[in-house]
Amino acid sequence: MSALTDLGIAAIRDGVAAGDFSAREVAEAFIAKVAAAKPLNAFLVETPDHALAAADAADAARAGGEVLKPLAGVPIGMKDLFCTAGVPTTAGSLILDGFTPPYESTVSANLWAAGAGMLGKLNMDQFAMGSSNETSAFGNVISPWRRGDGSNAPLAPGGSSGGSSAAVAARLCPGATGTDTGGSIRQPAAFTGISGIKPTYGRCSRWGVVAFASSLDQAGPMARDVRDCALMLEAMAGFDPKDATSLNESVPAWTASLSSNLKGKRIGIPREYRVDAMPDEIDALWQQGIDWLKDAGAEIVEVSLPHTKYALPAYYIIAPAEASSNLARYDGVRYGHRTLPDGANLQDMYAATRAAGFGDEVKRRIMIGTYVLSAGFYDAYFTQASKVRTLIARDFELAWAQCDYLLTPTAPSAAFALGEKSADPIAMYLNDVFTVPSSLAGLPAMSVPGGLDRQGLPLGLQIIGKALDEQGVLNASLALEERAGFVARPEKWW
Amino acid sequence: MAVDIATVQRIAGLARIAITEAEAARLAPELGNILGWIEQLGEVDTSGVAPMTAVIPNQLRLRDDVVNADPLTGGNVRDAVLANAPQAEHGFFAVPKVIE
Amino acid sequence: MSDYRIKGATGDWEVVIGLEVHAQVTSQAKLFSGAATAFGAEPNSQVSLVDAAMPGMLPVPNRECIRQAVRTGMAIEAQINKWSRFDRKNYFYADLPQGYQISQLYHPIVGEGAIEISLDDKNPDAETKRIGIERIHVEQDAGKLMHDQHPTRSYVDLNRSGVALMEIVSRPDMRSPAEAGAYLRKLRSILRYVGSCDGNMEEGSMRADVNVSVRRPGEPFGTRTETKNVNSVRFVMQAIEHEASRQVDVLEAGGRIVQETRLFDPDSGTTRSMRSKEDAHDYRYFPDPDLLPLELDEAFLDECRASLPELPDAKRARYLALGITPYNAGVLTAEVEAARWFDALLEAGAKPVAASNWVTSELFGALNRLGRDIASSPVSPAQAAELLALVADGTLSGSLAKQVFEIMLETGQNAAQIVDERGLKQTSDTGAIEAEIARVMEANADKVADYRGGKDKLFGFFVGQVMKAMGGKANPGVVNDLLKKALG
Ligand SMILES: [Mg+2]
Ligand SMILES: [Zn+2]
């Protein structure tokens, strides 16, 4: 039998249920891996007791002859954007230093109710703002992957869910939560050779998740394969009356309905996603993906999403605008960091606290957001961006007349080295060029590993589906996964 | 789009982020670049287009007027509310004295 | 309607007034959380994680608050917007945990409406004036800062944070302090009829932001100032008076008015500039992304409409049509509790005119004496109806009725019971009365002669003597008739 930590979510659950091993053994194995992986800096807080308690509950349930919960005995990692009762939650920022929520986010509570346990809180880009995990106040997350050229350049695990992607790729946990505002599940999944799905906006409750951009934020699972993602998403999703944007829809049995047979399905290839200066390896992988989906029985059609080019600039108005307001609550009054210079008045205290607590990228985005909402600029920026967003959503609507899903690369490149793009914000923002449009339209989208580039680094393919059609997205992704046969994993160096 | 230092200072003031003269000078071209880049949106003809109001067709739900129906969103949780406060005294949050 | 003018050194000035009234919506729970709204609780006890703006907390609107705003809009015959939405007003202050107030700027729930005011409610011929209402929107209240509990710190209490308010924004249609006072009283009365706000100004349930400018009559509007959070009708009138004459002084001295936020000091009756809020004018409003547009369906609107009570103007018109005097109709409709009590009295069968006289004189007089309000009157409408019926059918004379009423107030007994037990019934027994008349005439033969000799004024004397002899229980009409006959 292979190491327990090589098992995915379904395999662990089934093994525990069958009595092949105990949930405690599984938890202990992962806890040890987490403890031994400090150089990756993927975990901000380790919570072995939480994982062990859930494992013991699963073992006890099995011993008592009970029907096991869907994730019984599965230890997972929790992105530090989710508030967890009694466990420090920082969103990767100093401004939440010392903050211990007295409440549990709906999504994490759902996972615990499904029997999962928590190995710890995962590092991330500060307030989920970043594509490389270089904006965390608690240090970069280092990708477990390395280039095959012998260079030891530390690579970006993607962002903002980079702790999650690194941890899953390094087998520190079989699955982890992520959140996706403009690609923060899919891009890190692609960079680290794992799978991740951002469901339809409103599927997963935002209650208890530290907000970045409310109209875009969606939680989703990151795991080793499509089935594991489906299993985890079933537990995470669901209507929550505490979130006014939560969709009042029942959660379908996605896992049970998985099928990679795409006969009768049409796959759209959006013309506008062939961007300039895209590496030919990405292009080649995209073509490969087309062939795989054809092989699965799908018909390929070319479609046009004419406003694609404007998605990124619209996103970089809407997301910072919402963030500038969402982050106003971090003021040093009720929780988190406070800087109170001698003789400072209230407003001085705010300014000093926020100057000390927020990192550079967060400040940059708050400033952009403040600017675009400020008197005289609101219509030209925010209103125009909101209109362009309508057009982008309409592009997708029109495409659905011709196809069922869209296939695109997940990111325009493989993982880059840490520091490579951090000097140029716009170059960094361009990383999300393929993921942002579906975020703006609230559509479900998934990244699965397609292969390796010449450097031996993973590349991802993305499936975008219609609103609420997570099943279709999972199925098409499964078809890709089966044909890609991606088994590469990073060699342990940490 | 050129952004001058005074503008950076004004925006930082609105956002309540203290910045030094040097930081403002560094931020000015950076913000200018980003704003210049997002300004390409102006090219899009949006006449007759309504701004997006709901990402997914969905209606605002209203809750019943019931006190403490859900403990997670109800009151009577003063300890939880004050637990993380940098300075809490006599059941209040404390801040530097405000002169109105 | 108002020729109110400020006489300046250089001529007359006209005052232009608009009011933004913040009225606390009557609801059990807050606008976006389940915390209670009751007044006077321990600091920070009625605060949810949502109200304290903890990370990841989200607002979900309270249906009752929306319903009350819609009903209020209907009561002022305003346009109800079936599609509205919430916006964020962004600014930093210690009483504002989110760093923004959820309000409605771009698409308020209630649009144009109006209120009719009269400077003399008791006079139906007094001129009335329509004060335009621009909009009503729903928003969150802020918390409270306490400045006097610590030498160097202010204390924050978030109990009020997130309580639902209606902001009722008038047009700048008022031209005198008296008009502003009449508007506020009328608005308060309507809100209390509708039940959407208790109108309790001492507890802060109603506060007004007072916008004042001055101009030469007929000229365009001048620059206005906004005096914040004035919490009584009298203070609003004082603030207007002071602020208008201050502006006239500034203008006549060659200065100009700065558009600014001011604070009213009730002790001195003056306003002063509020420096702490001066820089906060760029609020960066944008639609709250945590909340979808608010869409109201017909069933909801129908229920709101159907549940509206008869409003003061309609009620007053109905009372006038019943023959009630304008004065009484005005008094009876000013406060919803009095009107409700009076309606119950009519419902119990009392005759409108007599009942209105009795309520406004006897009942109000008694309540005044007892220091009680009508809601806690010791005599119920049904009991009062019984008393009035005994007067109407001749069982009780006016003075007997007063006696019975006093006993009712003391004992809580019903009128008929009191009349029975104490034998207070009025008598029309002509035999008994004629016997007493004969006895009185015999005892006062000299006065009979004087009367017959032309001293008509003595008639009252005889009535008094007979009534006294009858123990106050004789029917005065019958006594009159029989006396006239006997005296010739
Ligand atoms: Mg105001
Ligand atoms: Zn207001």
Short mmCIF file of C-alpha atoms in Angstrom, two decimals, chain C residues 59-316:
data_model
loop_
_atom_site.label_atom_id
_atom_site.label_comp_id
_atom_site.label_asym_id
_atom_site.label_seq_id
_atom_site.Cartn_x
_atom_site.Cartn_y
_atom_site.Cartn_z
CA PRO C 59 -26.17 42.13 5.93
CA VAL C 60 -29.59 40.54 5.32
CA PRO C 61 -32.49 43.01 5.30
CA ASN C 62 -35.41 42.88 7.72
CA ARG C 63 -38.74 42.66 5.84
CA GLU C 64 -40.60 44.65 8.49
CA CYS C 65 -38.33 47.67 8.06
CA ILE C 66 -38.92 47.64 4.31
CA ARG C 67 -42.64 47.23 4.87
CA GLN C 68 -42.83 50.17 7.25
CA ALA C 69 -40.95 52.43 4.84
CA VAL C 70 -43.33 51.47 2.04
CA ARG C 71 -46.39 52.06 4.24
CA THR C 72 -44.99 55.45 5.23
CA GLY C 73 -44.50 56.29 1.57
CA MET C 74 -48.08 55.31 0.83
CA ALA C 75 -49.30 57.46 3.72
CA ILE C 76 -47.80 60.56 2.12
CA GLU C 77 -49.11 59.45 -1.27
CA ALA C 78 -45.60 59.09 -2.57
CA GLN C 79 -44.36 57.09 -5.48
CA ILE C 80 -43.26 53.65 -4.28
CA ASN C 81 -40.28 52.33 -6.20
CA LYS C 82 -40.74 48.63 -6.87
CA TRP C 83 -37.06 48.46 -7.72
CA SER C 84 -34.64 50.05 -5.31
CA ARG C 85 -31.23 49.24 -3.99
CA PHE C 86 -28.82 49.85 -1.19
CA ASP C 87 -25.66 51.88 -1.58
CA ARG C 88 -22.67 52.31 0.65
CA LYS C 89 -21.80 55.75 1.97
CA ASN C 90 -18.12 55.53 2.86
CA TYR C 91 -16.52 57.49 5.68
CA PHE C 92 -14.46 56.78 8.76
CA TYR C 93 -15.80 57.39 12.22
CA ALA C 94 -15.72 55.46 15.46
CA ASP C 95 -19.50 55.11 15.56
CA LEU C 96 -19.51 53.49 12.10
CA PRO C 97 -18.01 50.00 12.41
CA GLN C 98 -18.17 49.02 8.73
CA GLY C 99 -16.47 52.18 7.58
CA TYR C 100 -19.60 52.78 5.52
CA GLN C 101 -23.27 53.33 6.16
CA ILE C 102 -25.64 51.19 4.13
CA SER C 103 -28.11 53.70 2.73
CA GLN C 104 -29.94 54.41 -0.52
CA LEU C 105 -28.63 57.23 -2.67
CA TYR C 106 -29.26 56.35 -6.28
CA HIS C 107 -32.49 54.35 -6.06
CA PRO C 108 -34.48 55.11 -2.88
CA ILE C 109 -37.47 52.97 -2.00
CA VAL C 110 -39.87 55.92 -1.89
CA GLY C 111 -39.92 58.81 -4.35
CA GLU C 112 -41.91 62.05 -4.58
CA GLY C 113 -44.71 62.71 -2.13
CA ALA C 114 -46.12 65.56 -0.06
CA ILE C 115 -47.58 66.54 3.27
CA GLU C 116 -50.22 69.19 3.78
CA ILE C 117 -49.66 71.48 6.73
CA SER C 118 -51.76 74.17 8.35
CA LEU C 119 -50.47 76.80 10.76
CA ASP C 120 -53.76 76.49 12.62
CA ASP C 121 -55.10 72.96 12.65
CA LYS C 122 -58.15 73.99 14.63
CA ASN C 123 -59.35 76.41 12.05
CA PRO C 124 -60.71 74.82 8.87
CA ASP C 125 -60.46 78.12 7.08
CA ALA C 126 -56.78 78.55 7.90
CA GLU C 127 -54.60 78.47 4.83
CA THR C 128 -52.86 75.16 4.17
CA LYS C 129 -49.64 74.47 2.32
CA ARG C 130 -48.21 71.40 0.61
CA ILE C 131 -44.65 70.61 1.60
CA GLY C 132 -43.01 68.46 -1.02
CA ILE C 133 -41.18 65.31 0.01
CA GLU C 134 -38.38 64.42 -2.31
CA ARG C 135 -37.78 60.90 -1.13
CA ILE C 136 -37.70 58.44 1.73
CA HIS C 137 -34.83 56.04 1.93
CA VAL C 138 -33.94 53.31 4.38
CA GLU C 139 -30.54 53.26 6.06
CA GLN C 140 -28.60 52.13 9.11
CA ASP C 141 -28.21 54.20 12.23
CA ALA C 142 -24.72 54.67 13.65
CA GLY C 143 -23.50 53.77 17.13
CA LYS C 144 -22.93 56.23 19.94
CA LEU C 145 -19.78 57.91 21.20
CA MET C 146 -19.47 58.88 24.83
CA HIS C 147 -16.98 61.66 25.48
CA ASP C 148 -17.33 62.40 29.14
CA GLN C 149 -16.43 59.13 30.82
CA HIS C 150 -12.67 59.29 30.49
CA PRO C 151 -10.24 62.21 30.28
CA THR C 152 -8.45 61.07 27.12
CA ARG C 153 -10.72 58.47 25.57
CA SER C 154 -14.10 58.31 23.94
CA TYR C 155 -16.18 55.20 24.47
CA VAL C 156 -18.08 53.46 21.70
CA ASP C 157 -21.46 51.83 22.22
CA LEU C 158 -22.81 50.05 19.15
CA ASN C 159 -26.32 49.30 20.45
CA ARG C 160 -27.84 51.69 17.96
CA SER C 161 -25.49 50.65 15.19
CA GLY C 162 -27.59 49.09 12.46
CA VAL C 163 -30.99 50.14 13.76
CA ALA C 164 -33.24 50.95 10.79
CA LEU C 165 -33.92 54.56 9.96
CA MET C 166 -36.10 56.19 7.38
CA GLU C 167 -34.58 59.37 6.08
CA ILE C 168 -37.46 61.58 4.99
CA VAL C 169 -36.15 64.38 2.82
CA SER C 170 -38.38 67.39 2.25
CA ARG C 171 -38.17 69.88 -0.57
CA PRO C 172 -36.90 73.32 0.48
CA ASP C 173 -40.53 74.38 0.66
CA MET C 174 -40.75 75.88 4.13
CA ARG C 175 -40.40 79.61 4.69
CA SER C 176 -40.63 80.13 8.44
CA PRO C 177 -39.82 78.41 11.73
CA ALA C 178 -43.56 78.02 12.28
CA GLU C 179 -43.97 76.16 8.99
CA ALA C 180 -41.09 73.87 9.88
CA GLY C 181 -42.69 73.22 13.25
CA ALA C 182 -46.06 72.47 11.65
CA TYR C 183 -44.38 70.15 9.15
CA LEU C 184 -42.57 68.23 11.87
CA ARG C 185 -45.69 67.88 13.98
CA LYS C 186 -47.70 66.71 11.02
CA LEU C 187 -45.02 64.27 9.92
CA ARG C 188 -44.71 62.89 13.41
CA SER C 189 -48.46 62.49 13.61
CA ILE C 190 -48.56 60.58 10.31
CA LEU C 191 -45.68 58.30 11.32
CA ARG C 192 -47.43 57.49 14.56
CA TYR C 193 -50.74 56.81 12.80
CA VAL C 194 -48.96 54.48 10.38
CA GLY C 195 -47.05 52.89 13.22
CA SER C 196 -43.75 53.10 11.35
CA CYS C 197 -42.03 55.25 14.01
CA ASP C 198 -42.92 55.95 17.61
CA GLY C 199 -41.97 59.61 17.16
CA ASN C 200 -40.23 59.69 20.52
CA MET C 201 -37.85 62.58 20.09
CA GLU C 202 -36.34 62.33 23.61
CA GLU C 203 -35.14 58.81 22.88
CA GLY C 204 -33.82 59.92 19.51
CA SER C 205 -36.46 58.14 17.46
CA MET C 206 -36.83 61.28 15.37
CA ARG C 207 -34.06 63.76 14.59
CA ALA C 208 -33.92 66.44 11.97
CA ASP C 209 -31.08 67.78 9.87
CA VAL C 210 -32.07 71.37 9.24
CA ASN C 211 -31.09 72.97 5.95
CA VAL C 212 -31.34 76.73 6.06
CA SER C 213 -30.54 79.47 3.61
CA VAL C 214 -31.67 83.06 3.21
CA ARG C 215 -32.36 85.20 0.16
CA ARG C 216 -33.95 88.41 -0.89
CA PRO C 217 -37.62 87.66 -1.62
CA GLY C 218 -37.95 86.47 -5.21
CA GLU C 219 -34.28 85.83 -5.76
CA PRO C 220 -32.62 82.44 -6.34
CA PHE C 221 -31.74 80.21 -3.38
CA GLY C 222 -28.72 81.18 -1.32
CA THR C 223 -26.02 78.85 -0.01
CA ARG C 224 -27.35 76.59 2.71
CA THR C 225 -25.96 75.16 5.89
CA GLU C 226 -27.02 71.88 7.45
CA THR C 227 -27.52 71.76 11.20
CA LYS C 228 -27.36 68.13 12.25
CA ASN C 229 -29.44 65.99 14.55
CA VAL C 230 -31.77 68.49 16.15
CA ASN C 231 -34.10 66.53 18.38
CA SER C 232 -37.22 68.53 19.19
CA VAL C 233 -39.71 70.66 17.33
CA ARG C 234 -38.87 73.62 19.50
CA PHE C 235 -35.14 73.22 18.92
CA VAL C 236 -35.66 72.97 15.18
CA MET C 237 -37.56 76.25 15.23
CA GLN C 238 -34.87 77.85 17.39
CA ALA C 239 -32.10 76.55 15.19
CA ILE C 240 -33.77 78.00 12.11
CA GLU C 241 -34.29 81.35 13.74
CA HIS C 242 -30.74 81.56 14.95
CA GLU C 243 -29.15 80.23 11.80
CA ALA C 244 -31.19 82.48 9.51
CA SER C 245 -30.33 85.63 11.41
CA ARG C 246 -26.70 84.57 11.63
CA GLN C 247 -26.64 84.20 7.86
CA VAL C 248 -28.29 87.57 7.39
CA ASP C 249 -25.66 89.14 9.65
CA VAL C 250 -22.86 87.52 7.67
CA LEU C 251 -24.32 88.60 4.33
CA GLU C 252 -25.08 92.11 5.42
CA ALA C 253 -21.53 92.46 6.72
CA GLY C 254 -20.37 91.63 3.18
CA GLY C 255 -19.41 88.03 3.92
CA ARG C 256 -20.53 84.85 2.23
CA ILE C 257 -22.15 81.71 3.58
CA VAL C 258 -20.04 78.56 3.51
CA GLN C 259 -21.85 75.32 2.81
CA GLU C 260 -21.08 73.42 5.99
CA THR C 261 -22.34 71.12 8.67
CA ARG C 262 -23.34 72.79 11.93
CA LEU C 263 -24.28 71.69 15.40
CA PHE C 264 -27.18 73.02 17.50
CA ASP C 265 -26.51 73.86 21.12
CA PRO C 266 -29.82 73.59 23.01
CA ASP C 267 -28.47 75.49 26.02
CA SER C 268 -27.71 78.65 24.09
CA GLY C 269 -30.17 78.12 21.24
CA THR C 270 -27.36 78.77 18.75
CA THR C 271 -25.58 76.80 16.02
CA ARG C 272 -21.87 76.37 15.50
CA SER C 273 -19.63 74.94 12.83
CA MET C 274 -18.81 71.24 13.20
CA ARG C 275 -15.17 70.95 12.25
CA SER C 276 -14.85 67.23 12.86
CA LYS C 277 -16.99 66.34 9.85
CA GLU C 278 -15.65 68.94 7.49
CA ASP C 279 -13.41 66.79 5.34
CA ALA C 280 -15.89 63.98 4.95
CA HIS C 281 -17.73 65.20 1.89
CA ASP C 282 -16.46 62.65 -0.62
CA TYR C 283 -18.57 59.68 0.40
CA ARG C 284 -17.78 57.48 -2.60
CA TYR C 285 -21.27 56.06 -2.80
CA PHE C 286 -21.62 52.84 -4.79
CA PRO C 287 -24.11 49.95 -4.83
CA ASP C 288 -23.58 47.61 -1.88
CA PRO C 289 -22.27 44.40 -3.48
CA ASP C 290 -23.43 42.36 -0.49
CA LEU C 291 -27.05 43.12 -1.33
CA LEU C 292 -29.05 42.46 -4.47
CA PRO C 293 -31.59 44.97 -5.78
CA LEU C 294 -34.72 45.14 -3.67
CA GLU C 295 -37.72 44.17 -5.78
CA LEU C 296 -41.22 44.51 -4.34
CA ASP C 297 -44.06 42.44 -5.73
CA GLU C 298 -47.73 43.38 -5.96
CA ALA C 299 -48.77 41.12 -3.10
CA PHE C 300 -46.32 42.87 -0.79
CA LEU C 301 -47.53 46.31 -1.89
CA ASP C 302 -51.17 45.26 -1.56
CA GLU C 303 -50.61 44.15 2.00
CA CYS C 304 -48.85 47.43 2.82
CA ARG C 305 -51.73 49.41 1.37
CA ALA C 306 -54.44 47.31 3.01
CA SER C 307 -52.83 47.63 6.43
CA LEU C 308 -52.76 51.43 6.38
CA PRO C 309 -55.07 53.02 8.94
CA GLU C 310 -57.24 56.08 8.33
CA LEU C 311 -54.79 58.99 8.37
CA PRO C 312 -55.14 62.31 10.22
CA ASP C 313 -56.44 64.39 7.31
CA ALA C 314 -59.10 61.85 6.35
CA LYS C 315 -60.11 61.37 9.93
CA ARG C 316 -60.46 65.07 10.51
#
